[in-house]
PDB file of C-alpha atoms in Angstrom:
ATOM      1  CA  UNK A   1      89.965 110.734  57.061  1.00 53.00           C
ATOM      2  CA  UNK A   2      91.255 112.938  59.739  1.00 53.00           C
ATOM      3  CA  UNK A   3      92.557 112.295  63.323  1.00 51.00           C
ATOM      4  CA  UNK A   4      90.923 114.170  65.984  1.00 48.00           C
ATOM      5  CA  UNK A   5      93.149 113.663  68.954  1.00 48.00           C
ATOM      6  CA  UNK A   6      91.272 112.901  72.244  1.00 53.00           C
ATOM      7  CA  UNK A   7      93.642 111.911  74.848  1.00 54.00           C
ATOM      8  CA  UNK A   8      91.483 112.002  77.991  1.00 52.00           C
ATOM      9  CA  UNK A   9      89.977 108.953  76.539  1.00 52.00           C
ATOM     10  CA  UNK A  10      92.786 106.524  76.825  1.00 60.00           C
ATOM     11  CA  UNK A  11      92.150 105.973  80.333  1.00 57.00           C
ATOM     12  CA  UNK A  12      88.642 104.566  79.495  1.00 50.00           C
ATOM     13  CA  UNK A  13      90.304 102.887  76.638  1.00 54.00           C
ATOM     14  CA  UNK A  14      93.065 100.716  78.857  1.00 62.00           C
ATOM     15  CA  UNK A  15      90.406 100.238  81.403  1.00 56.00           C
ATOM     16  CA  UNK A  16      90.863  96.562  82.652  1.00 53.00           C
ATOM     17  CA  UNK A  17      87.260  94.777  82.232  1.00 53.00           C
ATOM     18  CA  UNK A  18      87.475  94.622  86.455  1.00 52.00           C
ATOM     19  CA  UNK A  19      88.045  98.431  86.854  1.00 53.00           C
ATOM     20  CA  UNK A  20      85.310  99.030  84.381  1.00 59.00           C
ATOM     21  CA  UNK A  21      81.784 100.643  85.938  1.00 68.00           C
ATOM     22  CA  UNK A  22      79.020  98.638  84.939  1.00 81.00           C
ATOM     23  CA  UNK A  23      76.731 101.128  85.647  1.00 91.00           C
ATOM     24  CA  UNK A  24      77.618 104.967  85.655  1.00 90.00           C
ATOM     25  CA  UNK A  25      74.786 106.307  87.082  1.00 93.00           C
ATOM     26  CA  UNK A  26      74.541 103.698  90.217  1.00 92.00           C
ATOM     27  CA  UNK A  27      78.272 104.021  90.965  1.00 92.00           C
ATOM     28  CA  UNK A  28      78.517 107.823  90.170  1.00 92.00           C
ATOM     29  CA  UNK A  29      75.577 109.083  92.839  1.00 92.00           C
ATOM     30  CA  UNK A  30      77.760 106.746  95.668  1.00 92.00           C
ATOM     31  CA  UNK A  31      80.290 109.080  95.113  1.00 92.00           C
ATOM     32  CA  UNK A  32      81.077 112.338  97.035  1.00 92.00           C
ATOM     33  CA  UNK A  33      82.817 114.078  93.979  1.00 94.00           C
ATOM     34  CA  UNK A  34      79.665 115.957  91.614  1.00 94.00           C
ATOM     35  CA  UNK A  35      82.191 117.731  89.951  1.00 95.00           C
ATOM     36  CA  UNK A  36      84.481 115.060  88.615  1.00 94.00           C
ATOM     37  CA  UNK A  37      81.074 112.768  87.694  1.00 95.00           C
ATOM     38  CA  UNK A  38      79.768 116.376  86.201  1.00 96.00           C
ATOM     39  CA  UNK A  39      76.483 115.785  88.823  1.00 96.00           C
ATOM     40  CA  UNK A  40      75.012 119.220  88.075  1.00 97.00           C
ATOM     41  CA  UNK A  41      71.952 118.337  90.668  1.00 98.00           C
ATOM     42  CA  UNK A  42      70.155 115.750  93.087  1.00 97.00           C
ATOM     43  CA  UNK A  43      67.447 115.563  93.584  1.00 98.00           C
ATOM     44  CA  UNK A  44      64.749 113.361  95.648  1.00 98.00           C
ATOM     45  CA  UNK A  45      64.002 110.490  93.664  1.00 98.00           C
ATOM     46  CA  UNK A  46      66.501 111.700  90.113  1.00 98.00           C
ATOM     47  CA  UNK A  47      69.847 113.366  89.309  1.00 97.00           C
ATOM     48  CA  UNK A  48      71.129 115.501  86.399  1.00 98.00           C
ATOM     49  CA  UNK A  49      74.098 115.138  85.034  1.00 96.00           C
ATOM     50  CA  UNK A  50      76.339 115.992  81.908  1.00 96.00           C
ATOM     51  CA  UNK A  51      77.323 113.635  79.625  1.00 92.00           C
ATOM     52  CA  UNK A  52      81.284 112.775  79.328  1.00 90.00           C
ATOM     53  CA  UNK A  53      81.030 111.849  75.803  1.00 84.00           C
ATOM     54  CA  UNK A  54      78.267 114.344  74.769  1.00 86.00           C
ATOM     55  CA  UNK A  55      76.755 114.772  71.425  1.00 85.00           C
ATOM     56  CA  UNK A  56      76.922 118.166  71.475  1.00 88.00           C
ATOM     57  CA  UNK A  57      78.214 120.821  73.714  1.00 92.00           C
ATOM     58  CA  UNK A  58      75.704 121.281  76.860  1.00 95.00           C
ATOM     59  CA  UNK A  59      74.401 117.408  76.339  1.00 94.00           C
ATOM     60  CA  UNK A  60      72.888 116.484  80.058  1.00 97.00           C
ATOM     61  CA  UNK A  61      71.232 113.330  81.290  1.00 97.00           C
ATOM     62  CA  UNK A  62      68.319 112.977  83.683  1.00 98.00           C
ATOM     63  CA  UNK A  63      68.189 109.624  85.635  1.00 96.00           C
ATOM     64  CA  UNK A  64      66.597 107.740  88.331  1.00 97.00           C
ATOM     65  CA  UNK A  65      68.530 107.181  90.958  1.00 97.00           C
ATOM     66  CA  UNK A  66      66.980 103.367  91.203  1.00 96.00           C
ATOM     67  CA  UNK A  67      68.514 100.846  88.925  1.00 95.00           C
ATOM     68  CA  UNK A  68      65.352 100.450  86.055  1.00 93.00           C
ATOM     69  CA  UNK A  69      66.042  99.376  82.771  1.00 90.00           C
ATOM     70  CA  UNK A  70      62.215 100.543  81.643  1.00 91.00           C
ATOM     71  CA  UNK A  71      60.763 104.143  81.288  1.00 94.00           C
ATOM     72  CA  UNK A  72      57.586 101.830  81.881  1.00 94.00           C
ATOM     73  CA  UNK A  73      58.735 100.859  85.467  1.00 96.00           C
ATOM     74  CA  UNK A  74      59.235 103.657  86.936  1.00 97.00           C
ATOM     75  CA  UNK A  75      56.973 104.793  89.598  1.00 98.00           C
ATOM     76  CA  UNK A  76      54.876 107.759  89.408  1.00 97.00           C
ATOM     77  CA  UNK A  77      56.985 109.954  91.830  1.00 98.00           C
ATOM     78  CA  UNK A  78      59.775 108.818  89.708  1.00 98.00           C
ATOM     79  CA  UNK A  79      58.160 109.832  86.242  1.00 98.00           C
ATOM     80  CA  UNK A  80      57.200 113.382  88.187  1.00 98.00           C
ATOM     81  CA  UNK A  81      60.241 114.623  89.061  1.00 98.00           C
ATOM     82  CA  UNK A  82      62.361 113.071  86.276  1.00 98.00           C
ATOM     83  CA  UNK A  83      60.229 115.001  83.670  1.00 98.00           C
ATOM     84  CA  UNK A  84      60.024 118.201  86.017  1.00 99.00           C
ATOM     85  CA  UNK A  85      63.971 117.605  85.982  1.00 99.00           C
ATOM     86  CA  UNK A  86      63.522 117.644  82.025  1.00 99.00           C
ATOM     87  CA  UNK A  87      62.109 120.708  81.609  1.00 99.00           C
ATOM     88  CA  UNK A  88      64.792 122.400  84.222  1.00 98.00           C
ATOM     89  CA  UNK A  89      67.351 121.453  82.236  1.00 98.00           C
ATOM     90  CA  UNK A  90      65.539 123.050  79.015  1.00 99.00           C
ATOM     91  CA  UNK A  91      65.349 126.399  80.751  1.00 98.00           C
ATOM     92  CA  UNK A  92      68.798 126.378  82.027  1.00 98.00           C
ATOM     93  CA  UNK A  93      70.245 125.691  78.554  1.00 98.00           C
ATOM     94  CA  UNK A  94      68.284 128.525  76.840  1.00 98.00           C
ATOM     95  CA  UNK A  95      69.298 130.468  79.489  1.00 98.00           C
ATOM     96  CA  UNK A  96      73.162 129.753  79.464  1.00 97.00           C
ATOM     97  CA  UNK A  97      73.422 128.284  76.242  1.00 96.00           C
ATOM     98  CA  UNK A  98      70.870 130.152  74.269  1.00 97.00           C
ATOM     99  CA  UNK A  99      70.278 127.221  71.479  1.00 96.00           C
ATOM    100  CA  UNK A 100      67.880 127.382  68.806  1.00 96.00           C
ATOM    101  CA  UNK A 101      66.443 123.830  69.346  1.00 95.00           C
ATOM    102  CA  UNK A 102      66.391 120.077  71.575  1.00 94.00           C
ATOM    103  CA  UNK A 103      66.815 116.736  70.466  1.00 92.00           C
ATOM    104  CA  UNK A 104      65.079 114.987  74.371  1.00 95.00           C
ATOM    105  CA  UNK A 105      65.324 111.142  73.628  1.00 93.00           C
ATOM    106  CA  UNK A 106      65.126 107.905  75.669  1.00 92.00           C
ATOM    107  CA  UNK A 107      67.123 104.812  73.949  1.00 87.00           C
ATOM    108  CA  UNK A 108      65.755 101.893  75.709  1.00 82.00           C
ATOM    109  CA  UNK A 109      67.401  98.359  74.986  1.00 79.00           C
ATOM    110  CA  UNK A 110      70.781  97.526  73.185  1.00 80.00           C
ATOM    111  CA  UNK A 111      68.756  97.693  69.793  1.00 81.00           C
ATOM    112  CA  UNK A 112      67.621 101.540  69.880  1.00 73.00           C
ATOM    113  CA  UNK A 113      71.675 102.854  71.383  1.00 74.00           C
ATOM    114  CA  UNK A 114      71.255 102.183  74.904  1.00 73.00           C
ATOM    115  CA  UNK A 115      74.767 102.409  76.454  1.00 75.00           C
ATOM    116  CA  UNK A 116      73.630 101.428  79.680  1.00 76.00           C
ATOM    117  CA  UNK A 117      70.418  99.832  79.147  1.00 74.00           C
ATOM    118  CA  UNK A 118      70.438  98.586  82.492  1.00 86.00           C
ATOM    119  CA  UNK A 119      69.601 101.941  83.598  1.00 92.00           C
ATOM    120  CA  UNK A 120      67.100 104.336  81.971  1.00 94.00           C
ATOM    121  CA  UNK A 121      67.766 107.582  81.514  1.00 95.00           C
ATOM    122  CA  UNK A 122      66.676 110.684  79.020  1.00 96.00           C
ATOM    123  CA  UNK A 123      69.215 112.980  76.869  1.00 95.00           C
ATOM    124  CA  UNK A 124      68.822 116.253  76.504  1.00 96.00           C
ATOM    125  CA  UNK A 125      71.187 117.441  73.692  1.00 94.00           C
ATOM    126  CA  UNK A 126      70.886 121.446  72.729  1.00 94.00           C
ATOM    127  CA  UNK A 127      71.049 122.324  69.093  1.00 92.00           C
ATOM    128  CA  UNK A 128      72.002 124.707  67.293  1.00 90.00           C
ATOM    129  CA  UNK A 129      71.664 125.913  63.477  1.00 87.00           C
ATOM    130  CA  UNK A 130      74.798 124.693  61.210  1.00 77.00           C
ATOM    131  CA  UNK A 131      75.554 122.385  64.461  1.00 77.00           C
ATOM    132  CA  UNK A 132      75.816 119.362  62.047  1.00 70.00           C
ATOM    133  CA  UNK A 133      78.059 120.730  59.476  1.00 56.00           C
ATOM    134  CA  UNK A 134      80.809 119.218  57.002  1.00 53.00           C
ATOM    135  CA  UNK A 135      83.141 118.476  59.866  1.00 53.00           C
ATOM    136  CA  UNK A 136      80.910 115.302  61.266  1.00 57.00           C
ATOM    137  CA  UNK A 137      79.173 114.430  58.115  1.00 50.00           C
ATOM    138  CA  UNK A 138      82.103 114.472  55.440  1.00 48.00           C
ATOM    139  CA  UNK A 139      85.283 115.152  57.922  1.00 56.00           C
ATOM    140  CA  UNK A 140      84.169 112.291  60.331  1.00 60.00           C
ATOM    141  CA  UNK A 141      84.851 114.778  63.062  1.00 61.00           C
ATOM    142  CA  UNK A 142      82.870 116.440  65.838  1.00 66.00           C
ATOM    143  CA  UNK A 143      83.992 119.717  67.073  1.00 67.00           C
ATOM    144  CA  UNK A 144      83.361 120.432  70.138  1.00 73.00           C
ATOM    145  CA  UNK A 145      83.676 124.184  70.756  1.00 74.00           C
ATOM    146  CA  UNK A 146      83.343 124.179  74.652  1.00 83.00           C
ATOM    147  CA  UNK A 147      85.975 121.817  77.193  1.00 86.00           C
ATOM    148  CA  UNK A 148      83.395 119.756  79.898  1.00 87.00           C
ATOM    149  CA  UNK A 149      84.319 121.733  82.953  1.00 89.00           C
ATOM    150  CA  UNK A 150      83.804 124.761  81.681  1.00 90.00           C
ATOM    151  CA  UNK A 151      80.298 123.917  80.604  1.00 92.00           C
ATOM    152  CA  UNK A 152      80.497 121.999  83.806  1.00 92.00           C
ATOM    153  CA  UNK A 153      81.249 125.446  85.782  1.00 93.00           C
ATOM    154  CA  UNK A 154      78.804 127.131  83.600  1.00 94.00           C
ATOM    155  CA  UNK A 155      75.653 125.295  84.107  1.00 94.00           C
ATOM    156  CA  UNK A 156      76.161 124.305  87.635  1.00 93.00           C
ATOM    157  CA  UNK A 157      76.247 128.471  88.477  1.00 94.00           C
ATOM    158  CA  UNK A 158      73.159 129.318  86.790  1.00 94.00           C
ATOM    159  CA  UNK A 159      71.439 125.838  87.944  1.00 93.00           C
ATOM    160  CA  UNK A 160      72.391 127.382  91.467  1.00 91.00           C
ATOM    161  CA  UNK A 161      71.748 130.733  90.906  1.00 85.00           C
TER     162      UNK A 161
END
């Protein structure tokens, strides 16, 4: 197997269990820095933002900004703008990104990938063609072809534009 080096995660990795966030998307919105937290947008009741560890280049998040472990809790203003939110961020990535496809997923509880299950949230990860290739399937190795801020920089211009 080969190594992909990723050193921006060793500061996750010696987290002390105290310094660790026990939930991203509570702490992050507190915080006056969208940029470093990669908050592309707030709005009313949800926020979008990208993921730090995404699946694929382009990978965003759309969340509530109330702590709710259930899609099925939500309230309806909630459900309104978090899908409207949804299909914003579809436009903006065929518009910046130009991929040929979406994976748009919610994993709710421990069992179906939730990494913060106390906080519900949906994925939307742009695809493209040949996107899983050798590299993750036989190298054990995802490429990722873009560095965060620049998609960072990217998206937030044409979100704003």
């Amino acid at each position: 197997m080969y190594v992909l080096h990723a050193p921006w995660r060793m500061a996750y990795i010696n987290q002390s269990s105290s310094e660790k966030i026990d939930c991203i998307f509570c702490a992050f919105t507190k915080e006056d820095n969208d940029e470093k937290r990669l908050i592309l947008y707030r709005g009313k009741r949800a926020f979008v933002m990208m993921n730090a560890f995404p699946y694929n280049t382009g990978h965003l998040m759309v969340a509530p900004y109330r702590h709710c472990g259930d899609y099925d809790d939500l309230d309806g203003e909630e459900l309104l703008e978090i899908n409207e939110l949804v299909q914003r961020c579809i436009k903006l990535l065929k518009k910046v990104m130009a991929p040929h496809g979406f994976n748009i997923g919610i994993n709710m509880g421990k069992v179906a990938g939730a990494g913060f299950e106390g906080h519900v949230h949906v994925h939307i990860v742009p695809r493209w063609e040949g996107d899983t290739n050798f590299m993750p399937v036989i190298g054990e190795t995802k490429v990722m072809p873009e560095a965060l801020d620049v998609t960072y920089r990217k998206l937030k211009e044409a979100w704003e534009g």
